[in-house]
mmCIF file of C-alpha atoms in Angstrom:
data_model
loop_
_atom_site.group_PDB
_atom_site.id
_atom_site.type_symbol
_atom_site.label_atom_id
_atom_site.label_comp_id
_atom_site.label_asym_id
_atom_site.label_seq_id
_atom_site.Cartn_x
_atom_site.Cartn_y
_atom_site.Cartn_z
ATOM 1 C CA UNK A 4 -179.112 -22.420 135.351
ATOM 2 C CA UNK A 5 -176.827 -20.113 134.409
ATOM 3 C CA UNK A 6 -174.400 -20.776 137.672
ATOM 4 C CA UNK A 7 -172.336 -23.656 139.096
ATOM 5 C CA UNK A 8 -170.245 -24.727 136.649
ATOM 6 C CA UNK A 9 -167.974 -27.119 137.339
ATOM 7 C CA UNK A 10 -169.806 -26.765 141.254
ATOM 8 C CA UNK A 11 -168.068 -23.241 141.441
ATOM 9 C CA UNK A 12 -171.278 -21.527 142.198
ATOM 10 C CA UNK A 13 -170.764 -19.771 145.320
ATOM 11 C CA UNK A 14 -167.372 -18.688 144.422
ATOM 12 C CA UNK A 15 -169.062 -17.312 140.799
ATOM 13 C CA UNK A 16 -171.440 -15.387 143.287
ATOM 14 C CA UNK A 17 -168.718 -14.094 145.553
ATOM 15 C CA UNK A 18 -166.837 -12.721 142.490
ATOM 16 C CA UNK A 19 -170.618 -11.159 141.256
ATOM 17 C CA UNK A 20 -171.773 -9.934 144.514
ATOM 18 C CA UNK A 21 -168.874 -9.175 146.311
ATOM 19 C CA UNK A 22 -170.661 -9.830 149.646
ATOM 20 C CA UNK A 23 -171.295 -13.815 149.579
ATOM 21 C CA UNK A 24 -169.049 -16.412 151.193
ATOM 22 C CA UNK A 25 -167.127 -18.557 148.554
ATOM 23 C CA UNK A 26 -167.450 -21.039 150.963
ATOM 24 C CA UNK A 27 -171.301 -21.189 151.561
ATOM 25 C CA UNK A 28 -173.473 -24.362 150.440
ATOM 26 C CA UNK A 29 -174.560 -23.569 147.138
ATOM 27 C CA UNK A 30 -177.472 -25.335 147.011
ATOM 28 C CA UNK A 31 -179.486 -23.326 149.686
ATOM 29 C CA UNK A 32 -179.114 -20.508 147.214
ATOM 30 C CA UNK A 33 -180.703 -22.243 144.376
ATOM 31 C CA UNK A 34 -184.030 -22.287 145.283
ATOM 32 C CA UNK A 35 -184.046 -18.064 145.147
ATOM 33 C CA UNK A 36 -181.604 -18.090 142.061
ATOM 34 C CA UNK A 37 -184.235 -19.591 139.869
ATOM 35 C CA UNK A 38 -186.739 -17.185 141.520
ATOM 36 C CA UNK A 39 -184.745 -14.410 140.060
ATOM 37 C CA UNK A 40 -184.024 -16.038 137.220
ATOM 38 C CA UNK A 41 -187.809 -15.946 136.117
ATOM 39 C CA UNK A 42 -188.310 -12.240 136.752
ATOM 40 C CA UNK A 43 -185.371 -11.552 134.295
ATOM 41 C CA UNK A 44 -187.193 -13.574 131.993
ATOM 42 C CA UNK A 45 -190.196 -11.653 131.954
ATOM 43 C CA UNK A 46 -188.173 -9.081 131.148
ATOM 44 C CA UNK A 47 -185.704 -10.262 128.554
ATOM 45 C CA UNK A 48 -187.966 -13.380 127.575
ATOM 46 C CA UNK A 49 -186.985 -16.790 127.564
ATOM 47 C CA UNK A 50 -185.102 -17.319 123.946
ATOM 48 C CA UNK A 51 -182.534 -14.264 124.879
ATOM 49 C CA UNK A 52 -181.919 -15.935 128.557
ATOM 50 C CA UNK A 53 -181.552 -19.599 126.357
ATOM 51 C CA UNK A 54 -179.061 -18.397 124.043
ATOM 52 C CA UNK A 55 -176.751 -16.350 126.762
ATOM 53 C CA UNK A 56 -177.247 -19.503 128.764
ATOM 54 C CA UNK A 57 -176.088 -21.739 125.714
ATOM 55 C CA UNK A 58 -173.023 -18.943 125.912
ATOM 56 C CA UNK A 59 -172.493 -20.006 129.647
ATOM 57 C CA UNK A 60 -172.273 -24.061 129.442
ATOM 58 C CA UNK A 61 -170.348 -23.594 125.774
ATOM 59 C CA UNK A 62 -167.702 -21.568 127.272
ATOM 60 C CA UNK A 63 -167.939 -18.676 124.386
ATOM 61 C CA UNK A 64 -165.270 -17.002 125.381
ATOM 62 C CA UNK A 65 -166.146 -14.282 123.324
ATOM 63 C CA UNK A 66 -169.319 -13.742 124.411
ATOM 64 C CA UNK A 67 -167.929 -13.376 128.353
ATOM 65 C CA UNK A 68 -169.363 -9.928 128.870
ATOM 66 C CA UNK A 69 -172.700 -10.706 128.580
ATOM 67 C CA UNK A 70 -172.582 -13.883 130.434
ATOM 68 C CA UNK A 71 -171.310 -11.571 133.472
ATOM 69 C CA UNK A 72 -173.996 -8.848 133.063
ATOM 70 C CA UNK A 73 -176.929 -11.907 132.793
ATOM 71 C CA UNK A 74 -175.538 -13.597 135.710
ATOM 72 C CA UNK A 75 -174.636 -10.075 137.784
ATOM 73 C CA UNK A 76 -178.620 -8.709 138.223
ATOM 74 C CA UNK A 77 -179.672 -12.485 138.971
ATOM 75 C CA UNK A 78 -176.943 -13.427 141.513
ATOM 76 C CA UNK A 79 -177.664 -9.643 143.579
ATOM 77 C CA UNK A 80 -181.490 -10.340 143.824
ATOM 78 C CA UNK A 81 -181.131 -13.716 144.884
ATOM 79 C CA UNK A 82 -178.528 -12.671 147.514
ATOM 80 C CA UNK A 83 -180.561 -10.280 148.839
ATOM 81 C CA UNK A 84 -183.503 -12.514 149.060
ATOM 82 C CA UNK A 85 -181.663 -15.362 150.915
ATOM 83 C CA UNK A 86 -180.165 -13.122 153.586
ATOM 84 C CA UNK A 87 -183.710 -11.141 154.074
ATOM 85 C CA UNK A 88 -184.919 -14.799 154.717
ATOM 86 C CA UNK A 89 -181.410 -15.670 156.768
ATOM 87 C CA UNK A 90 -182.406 -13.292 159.254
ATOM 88 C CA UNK A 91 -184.067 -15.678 161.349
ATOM 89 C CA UNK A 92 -183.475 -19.183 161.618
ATOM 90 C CA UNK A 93 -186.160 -21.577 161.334
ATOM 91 C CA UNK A 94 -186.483 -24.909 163.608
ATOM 92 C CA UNK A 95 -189.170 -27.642 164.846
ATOM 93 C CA UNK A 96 -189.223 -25.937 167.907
ATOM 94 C CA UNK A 97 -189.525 -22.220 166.770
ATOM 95 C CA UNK A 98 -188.164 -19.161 164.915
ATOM 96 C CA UNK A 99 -184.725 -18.518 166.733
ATOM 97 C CA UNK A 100 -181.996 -15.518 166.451
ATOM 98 C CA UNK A 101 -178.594 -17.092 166.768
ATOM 99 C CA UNK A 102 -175.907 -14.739 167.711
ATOM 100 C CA UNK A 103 -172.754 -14.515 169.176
ATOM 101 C CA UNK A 104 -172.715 -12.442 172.288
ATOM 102 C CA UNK A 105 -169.167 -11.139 172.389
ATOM 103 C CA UNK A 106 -168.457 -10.324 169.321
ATOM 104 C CA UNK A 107 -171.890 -9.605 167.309
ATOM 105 C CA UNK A 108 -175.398 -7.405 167.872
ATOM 106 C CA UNK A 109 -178.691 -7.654 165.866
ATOM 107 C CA UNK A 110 -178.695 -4.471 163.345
ATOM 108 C CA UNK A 111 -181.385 -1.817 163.894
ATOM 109 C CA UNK A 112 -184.284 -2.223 161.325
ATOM 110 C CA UNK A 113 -183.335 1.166 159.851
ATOM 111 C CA UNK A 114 -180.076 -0.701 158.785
ATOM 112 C CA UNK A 115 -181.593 -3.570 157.535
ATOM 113 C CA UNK A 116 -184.034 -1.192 155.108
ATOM 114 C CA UNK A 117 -180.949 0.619 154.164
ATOM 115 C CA UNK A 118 -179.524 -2.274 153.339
ATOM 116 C CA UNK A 119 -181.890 -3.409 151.365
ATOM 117 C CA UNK A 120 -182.551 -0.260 149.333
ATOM 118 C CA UNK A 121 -178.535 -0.552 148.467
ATOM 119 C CA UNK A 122 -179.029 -3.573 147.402
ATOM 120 C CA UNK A 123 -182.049 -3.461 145.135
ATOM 121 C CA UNK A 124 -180.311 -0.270 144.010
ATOM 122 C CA UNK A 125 -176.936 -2.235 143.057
ATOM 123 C CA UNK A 126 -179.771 -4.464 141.009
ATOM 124 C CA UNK A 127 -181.802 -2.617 139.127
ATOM 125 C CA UNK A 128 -178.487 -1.053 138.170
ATOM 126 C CA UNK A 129 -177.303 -4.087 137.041
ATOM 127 C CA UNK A 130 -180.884 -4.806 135.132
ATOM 128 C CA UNK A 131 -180.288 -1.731 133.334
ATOM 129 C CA UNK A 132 -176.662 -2.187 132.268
ATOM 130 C CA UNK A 133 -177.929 -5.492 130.888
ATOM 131 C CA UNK A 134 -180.832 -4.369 128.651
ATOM 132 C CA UNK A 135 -178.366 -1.513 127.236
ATOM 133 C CA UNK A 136 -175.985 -4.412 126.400
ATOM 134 C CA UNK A 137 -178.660 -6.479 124.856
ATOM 135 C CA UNK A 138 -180.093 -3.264 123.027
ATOM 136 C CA UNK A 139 -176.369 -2.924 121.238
ATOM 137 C CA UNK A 140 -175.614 -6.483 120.813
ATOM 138 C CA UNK A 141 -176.331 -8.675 117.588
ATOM 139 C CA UNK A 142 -178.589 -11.872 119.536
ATOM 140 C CA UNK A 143 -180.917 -11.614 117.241
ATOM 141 C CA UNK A 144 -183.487 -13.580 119.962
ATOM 142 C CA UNK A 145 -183.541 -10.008 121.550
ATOM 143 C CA UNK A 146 -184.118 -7.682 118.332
ATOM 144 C CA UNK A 147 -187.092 -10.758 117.580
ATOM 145 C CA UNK A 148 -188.393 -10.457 121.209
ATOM 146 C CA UNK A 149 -191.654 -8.826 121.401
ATOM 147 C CA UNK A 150 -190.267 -6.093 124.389
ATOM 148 C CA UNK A 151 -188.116 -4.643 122.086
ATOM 149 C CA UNK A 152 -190.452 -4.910 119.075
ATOM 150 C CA UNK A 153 -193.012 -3.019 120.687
ATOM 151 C CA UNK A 154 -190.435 -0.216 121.926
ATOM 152 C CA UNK A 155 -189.199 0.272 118.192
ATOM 153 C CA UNK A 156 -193.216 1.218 117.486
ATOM 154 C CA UNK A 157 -193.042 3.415 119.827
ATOM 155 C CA UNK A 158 -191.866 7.529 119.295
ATOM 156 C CA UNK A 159 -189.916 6.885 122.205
ATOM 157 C CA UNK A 160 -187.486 3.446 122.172
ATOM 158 C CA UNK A 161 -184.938 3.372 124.916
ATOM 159 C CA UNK A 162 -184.598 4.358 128.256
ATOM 160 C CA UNK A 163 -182.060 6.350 127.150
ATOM 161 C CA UNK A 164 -184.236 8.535 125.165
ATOM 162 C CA UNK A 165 -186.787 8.649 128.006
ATOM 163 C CA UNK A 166 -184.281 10.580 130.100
ATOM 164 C CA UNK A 167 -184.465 13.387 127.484
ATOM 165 C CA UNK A 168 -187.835 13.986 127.920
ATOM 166 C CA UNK A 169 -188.545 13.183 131.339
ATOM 167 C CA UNK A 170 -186.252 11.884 134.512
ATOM 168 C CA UNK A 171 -186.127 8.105 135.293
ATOM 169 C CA UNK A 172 -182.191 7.917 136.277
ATOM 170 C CA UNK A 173 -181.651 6.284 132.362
ATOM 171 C CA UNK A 174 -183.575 3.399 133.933
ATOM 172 C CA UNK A 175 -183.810 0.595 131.442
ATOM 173 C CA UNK A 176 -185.770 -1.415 133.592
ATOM 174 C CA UNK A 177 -188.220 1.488 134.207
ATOM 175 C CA UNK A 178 -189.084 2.052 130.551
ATOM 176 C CA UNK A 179 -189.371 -1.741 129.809
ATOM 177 C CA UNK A 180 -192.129 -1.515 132.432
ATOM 178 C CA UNK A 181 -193.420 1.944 130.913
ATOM 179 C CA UNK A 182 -194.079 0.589 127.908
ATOM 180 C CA UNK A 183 -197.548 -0.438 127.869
ATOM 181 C CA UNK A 184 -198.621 2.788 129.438
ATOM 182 C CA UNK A 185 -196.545 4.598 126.793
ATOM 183 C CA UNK A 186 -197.823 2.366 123.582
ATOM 184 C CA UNK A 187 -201.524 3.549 125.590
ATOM 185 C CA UNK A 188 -201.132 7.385 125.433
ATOM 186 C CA UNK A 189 -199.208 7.757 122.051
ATOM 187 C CA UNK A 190 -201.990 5.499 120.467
ATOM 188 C CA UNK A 191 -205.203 7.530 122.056
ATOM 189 C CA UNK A 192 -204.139 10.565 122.924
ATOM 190 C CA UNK A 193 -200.822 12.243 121.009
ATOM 191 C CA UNK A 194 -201.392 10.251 118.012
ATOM 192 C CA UNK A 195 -205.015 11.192 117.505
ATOM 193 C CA UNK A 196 -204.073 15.155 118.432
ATOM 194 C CA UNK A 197 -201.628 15.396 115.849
ATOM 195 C CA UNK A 198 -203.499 13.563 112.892
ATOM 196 C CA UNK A 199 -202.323 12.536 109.431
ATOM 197 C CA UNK A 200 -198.217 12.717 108.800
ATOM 198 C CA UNK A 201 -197.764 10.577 112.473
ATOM 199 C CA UNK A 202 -195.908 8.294 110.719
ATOM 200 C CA UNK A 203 -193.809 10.523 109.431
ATOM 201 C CA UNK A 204 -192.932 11.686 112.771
ATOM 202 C CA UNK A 205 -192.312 8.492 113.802
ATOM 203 C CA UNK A 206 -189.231 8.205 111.753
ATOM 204 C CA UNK A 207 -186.847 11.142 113.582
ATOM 205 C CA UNK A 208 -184.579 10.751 115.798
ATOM 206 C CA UNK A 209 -183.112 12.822 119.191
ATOM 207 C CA UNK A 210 -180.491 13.976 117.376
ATOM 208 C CA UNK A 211 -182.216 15.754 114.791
ATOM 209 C CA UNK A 212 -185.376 16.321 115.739
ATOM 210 C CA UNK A 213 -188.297 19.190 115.193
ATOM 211 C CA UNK A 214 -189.995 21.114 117.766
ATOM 212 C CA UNK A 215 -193.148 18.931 116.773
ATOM 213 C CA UNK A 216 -191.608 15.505 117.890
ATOM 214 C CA UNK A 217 -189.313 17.334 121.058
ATOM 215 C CA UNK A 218 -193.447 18.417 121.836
ATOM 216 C CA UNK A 219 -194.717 15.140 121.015
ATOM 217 C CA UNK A 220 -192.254 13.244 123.009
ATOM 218 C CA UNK A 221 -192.828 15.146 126.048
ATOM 219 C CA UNK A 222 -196.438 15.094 125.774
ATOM 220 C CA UNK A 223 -196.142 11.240 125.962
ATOM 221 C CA UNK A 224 -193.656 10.601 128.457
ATOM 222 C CA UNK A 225 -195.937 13.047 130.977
ATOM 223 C CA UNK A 226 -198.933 11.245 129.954
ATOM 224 C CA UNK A 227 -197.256 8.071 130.489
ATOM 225 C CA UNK A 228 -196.169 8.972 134.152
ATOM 226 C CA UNK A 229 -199.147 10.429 134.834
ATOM 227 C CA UNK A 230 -201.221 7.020 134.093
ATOM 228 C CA UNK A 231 -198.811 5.049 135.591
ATOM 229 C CA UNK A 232 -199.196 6.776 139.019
ATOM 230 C CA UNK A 233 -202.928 7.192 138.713
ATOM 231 C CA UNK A 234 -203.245 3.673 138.715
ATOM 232 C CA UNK A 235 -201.103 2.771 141.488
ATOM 233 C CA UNK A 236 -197.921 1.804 139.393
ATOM 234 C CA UNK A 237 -195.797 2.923 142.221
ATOM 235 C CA UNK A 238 -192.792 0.422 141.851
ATOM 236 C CA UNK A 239 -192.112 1.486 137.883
ATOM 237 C CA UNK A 240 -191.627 4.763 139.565
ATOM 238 C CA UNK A 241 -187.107 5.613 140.419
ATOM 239 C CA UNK A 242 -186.622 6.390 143.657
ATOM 240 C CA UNK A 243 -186.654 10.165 144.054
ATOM 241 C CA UNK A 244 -188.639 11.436 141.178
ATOM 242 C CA UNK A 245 -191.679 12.019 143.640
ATOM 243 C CA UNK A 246 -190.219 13.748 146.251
ATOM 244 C CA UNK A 247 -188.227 15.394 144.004
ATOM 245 C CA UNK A 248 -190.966 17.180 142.115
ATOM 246 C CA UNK A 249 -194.052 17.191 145.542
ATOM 247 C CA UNK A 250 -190.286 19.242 147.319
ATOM 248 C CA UNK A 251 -190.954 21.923 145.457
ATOM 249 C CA UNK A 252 -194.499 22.196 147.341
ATOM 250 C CA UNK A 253 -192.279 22.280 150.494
ATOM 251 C CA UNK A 254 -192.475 19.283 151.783
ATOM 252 C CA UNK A 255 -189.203 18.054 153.698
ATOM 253 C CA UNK A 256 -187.156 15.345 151.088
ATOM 254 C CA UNK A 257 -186.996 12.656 153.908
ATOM 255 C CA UNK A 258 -190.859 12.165 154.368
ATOM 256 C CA UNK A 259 -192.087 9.684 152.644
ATOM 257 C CA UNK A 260 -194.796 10.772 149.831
ATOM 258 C CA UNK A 261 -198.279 10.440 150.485
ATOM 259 C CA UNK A 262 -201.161 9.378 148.431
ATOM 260 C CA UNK A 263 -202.332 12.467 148.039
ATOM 261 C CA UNK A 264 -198.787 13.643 147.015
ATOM 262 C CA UNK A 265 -198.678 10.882 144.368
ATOM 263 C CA UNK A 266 -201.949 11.900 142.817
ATOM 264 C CA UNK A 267 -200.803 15.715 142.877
ATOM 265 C CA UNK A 268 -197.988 14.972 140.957
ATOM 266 C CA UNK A 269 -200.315 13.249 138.832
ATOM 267 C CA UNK A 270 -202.441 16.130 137.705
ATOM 268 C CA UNK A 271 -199.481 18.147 137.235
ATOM 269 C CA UNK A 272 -198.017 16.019 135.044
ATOM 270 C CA UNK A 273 -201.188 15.511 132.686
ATOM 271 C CA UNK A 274 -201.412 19.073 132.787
ATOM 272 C CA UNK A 275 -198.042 19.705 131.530
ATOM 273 C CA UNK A 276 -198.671 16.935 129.086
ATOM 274 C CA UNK A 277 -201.813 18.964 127.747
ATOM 275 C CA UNK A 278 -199.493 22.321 127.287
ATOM 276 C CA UNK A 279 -197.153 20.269 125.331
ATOM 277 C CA UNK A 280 -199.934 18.721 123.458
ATOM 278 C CA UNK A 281 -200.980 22.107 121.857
ATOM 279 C CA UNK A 282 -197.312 23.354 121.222
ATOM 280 C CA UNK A 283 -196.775 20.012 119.224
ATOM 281 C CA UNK A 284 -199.919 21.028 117.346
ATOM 282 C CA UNK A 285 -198.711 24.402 116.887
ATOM 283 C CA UNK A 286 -195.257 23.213 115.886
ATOM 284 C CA UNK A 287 -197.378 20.785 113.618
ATOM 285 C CA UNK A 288 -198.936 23.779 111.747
ATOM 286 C CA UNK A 289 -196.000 26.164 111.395
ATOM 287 C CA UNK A 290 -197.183 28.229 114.193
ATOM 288 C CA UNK A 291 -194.627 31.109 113.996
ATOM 289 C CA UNK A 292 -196.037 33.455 117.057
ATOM 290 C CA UNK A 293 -195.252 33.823 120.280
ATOM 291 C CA UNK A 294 -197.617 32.886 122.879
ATOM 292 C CA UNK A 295 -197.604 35.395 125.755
ATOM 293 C CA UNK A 296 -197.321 33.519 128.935
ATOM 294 C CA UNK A 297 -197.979 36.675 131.155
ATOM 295 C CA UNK A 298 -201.340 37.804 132.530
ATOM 296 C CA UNK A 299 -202.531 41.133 130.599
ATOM 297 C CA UNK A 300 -202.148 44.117 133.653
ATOM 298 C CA UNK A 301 -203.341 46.691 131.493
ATOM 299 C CA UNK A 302 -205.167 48.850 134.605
ATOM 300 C CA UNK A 303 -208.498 49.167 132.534
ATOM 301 C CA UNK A 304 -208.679 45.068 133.160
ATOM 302 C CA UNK A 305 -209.252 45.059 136.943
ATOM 303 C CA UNK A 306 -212.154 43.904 139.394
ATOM 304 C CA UNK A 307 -212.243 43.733 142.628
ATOM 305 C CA UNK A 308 -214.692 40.702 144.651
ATOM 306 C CA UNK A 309 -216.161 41.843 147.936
#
């Protein structure tokens, strides 16, 4: 565990969290600390977590930054988890609400979802700031581990780079979890529509790229949004990218988005995805003329349905 040293865990917390009594019994926490723990595994895999760990109990002094920004993401979720769970006690005889009349009320539920949403906020926040540290650093467990291996095959690498194409709030988190969806649509769909000199393509960059990769990388991040939503992906989704783009239809920003919202969004994003498809084809072949983009309302071309 990468907490607790020299039993200073709930103080380490307190200083991470800002919200959580230096004073509280550590050891009810643990329980949810190695809960979150194992989800930033999944995401950073085990050897990276290891060696920051090793960092930790070996007081690396140098290596302090990282520690924090490991132990910041993992300390918030398990906080958040413990006082969802604190919110009623639990006894032999019963579920029970203890609360001090005079000086305390029960919050409204609204406040306890807001509360939440700030939280998880505050953590994938933290999840993010960590992967861009890892993504810059030299642990070489991280540049071996097979996350970051597969992102580096991939026409686009970093979250970073996502953002350029299409909006996901720089979300690290969100294009780790992309990924698969994104290795999915460059492989059978923009790889196969452009043909032989992929490779090739492969090898630019954002900051001096061709219209044919700009095309290419926007063909794949739609495609890789639109898949992700078609098959229910909701939670790799940021908060606010579906009502941002269903608002547009009119609907009001504080309703939530319906299924049949989510699969709207959906079409229009493949769509999109197909029109970028055939200018990175274009762009491919040296196509050099403009494509008019208005209907032809030359008077001769009219018809009238009864």
């Amino acid at each position: 565990m990468i907490f607790n040293k020299n039993n200073n865990g709930s103080r380490e917390l307190r200083e991470l969290t800002g919200n959580y009594y230096a004073t509280n019994d550590f050891s009810k926490i643990t329980g949810e600390i190695n809960a979150a723990t194992d989800e930033i595994i999944e995401l950073i895999s085990q050897p990276v977590y290891a060696t920051i760990e090793g960092y930790y109990k070996s007081d690396a002094s140098d290596q302090a930054d990282i520690i924090r920004k490991l132990q910041r993401p993992i300390a918030l979720l398990a906080t958040l988890r413990l006082y969802q769970k604190n919110d009623l006690s639990h006894e032999d005889s019963g579920r029970k609400v203890k609360l001090d009349q005079d000086n305390e009320k029960l919050p409204w539920q609204w406040q306890l979802d807001r509360d939440d949403a700030i939280h998880l906020e505050e953590y994938y926040k933290a999840v993010d700031i960590l992967i861009r540290a890892l993504n810059s650093s030299d642990i070489q467990q991280w540049k071996s581990s097979k996350a970051y291996k597969q992102s580096q095959q991939l026409i686009i690498r970093n979250g970073e780079s996502f953002e350029s194409y299409f909006p996901i709030q720089r979300s690290e988190r969100t294009y780790l979890l992309l990924v698969p969806f994104i290795r999915e649509v460059q492989k059978l769909q923009v790889e196969r529509a452009y043909g032989a000199g992929w490779s090739a393509l492969l090898t630019e960059d954002n900051d001096d790229e061709t219209a044919a990769h700009y095309a290419a990388c926007k063909a794949v991040a739609l495609l890789a949004m639109s898949t992700a939503l078609r098959r229910n992906q909701l939670q790799l989704i940021p908060a606010g990218v579906i009502r941002t783009y269903v608002a547009e239809s009119g609907a009001m920003n504080s309703t939530p988005a319906t299924l049949a919202d989510i699969r709207l969004l959906a079409e229009w994003m493949a769509d999109d995805a197909a029109t970028w498809i055939d200018e990175m084809k274009r762009a491919r072949d040296g196509a050099t003329v403009e494509r008019n983009i208005m209907p032809n309302n030359d008077p001769r071309n009219k018809f009238m349905r009864l």
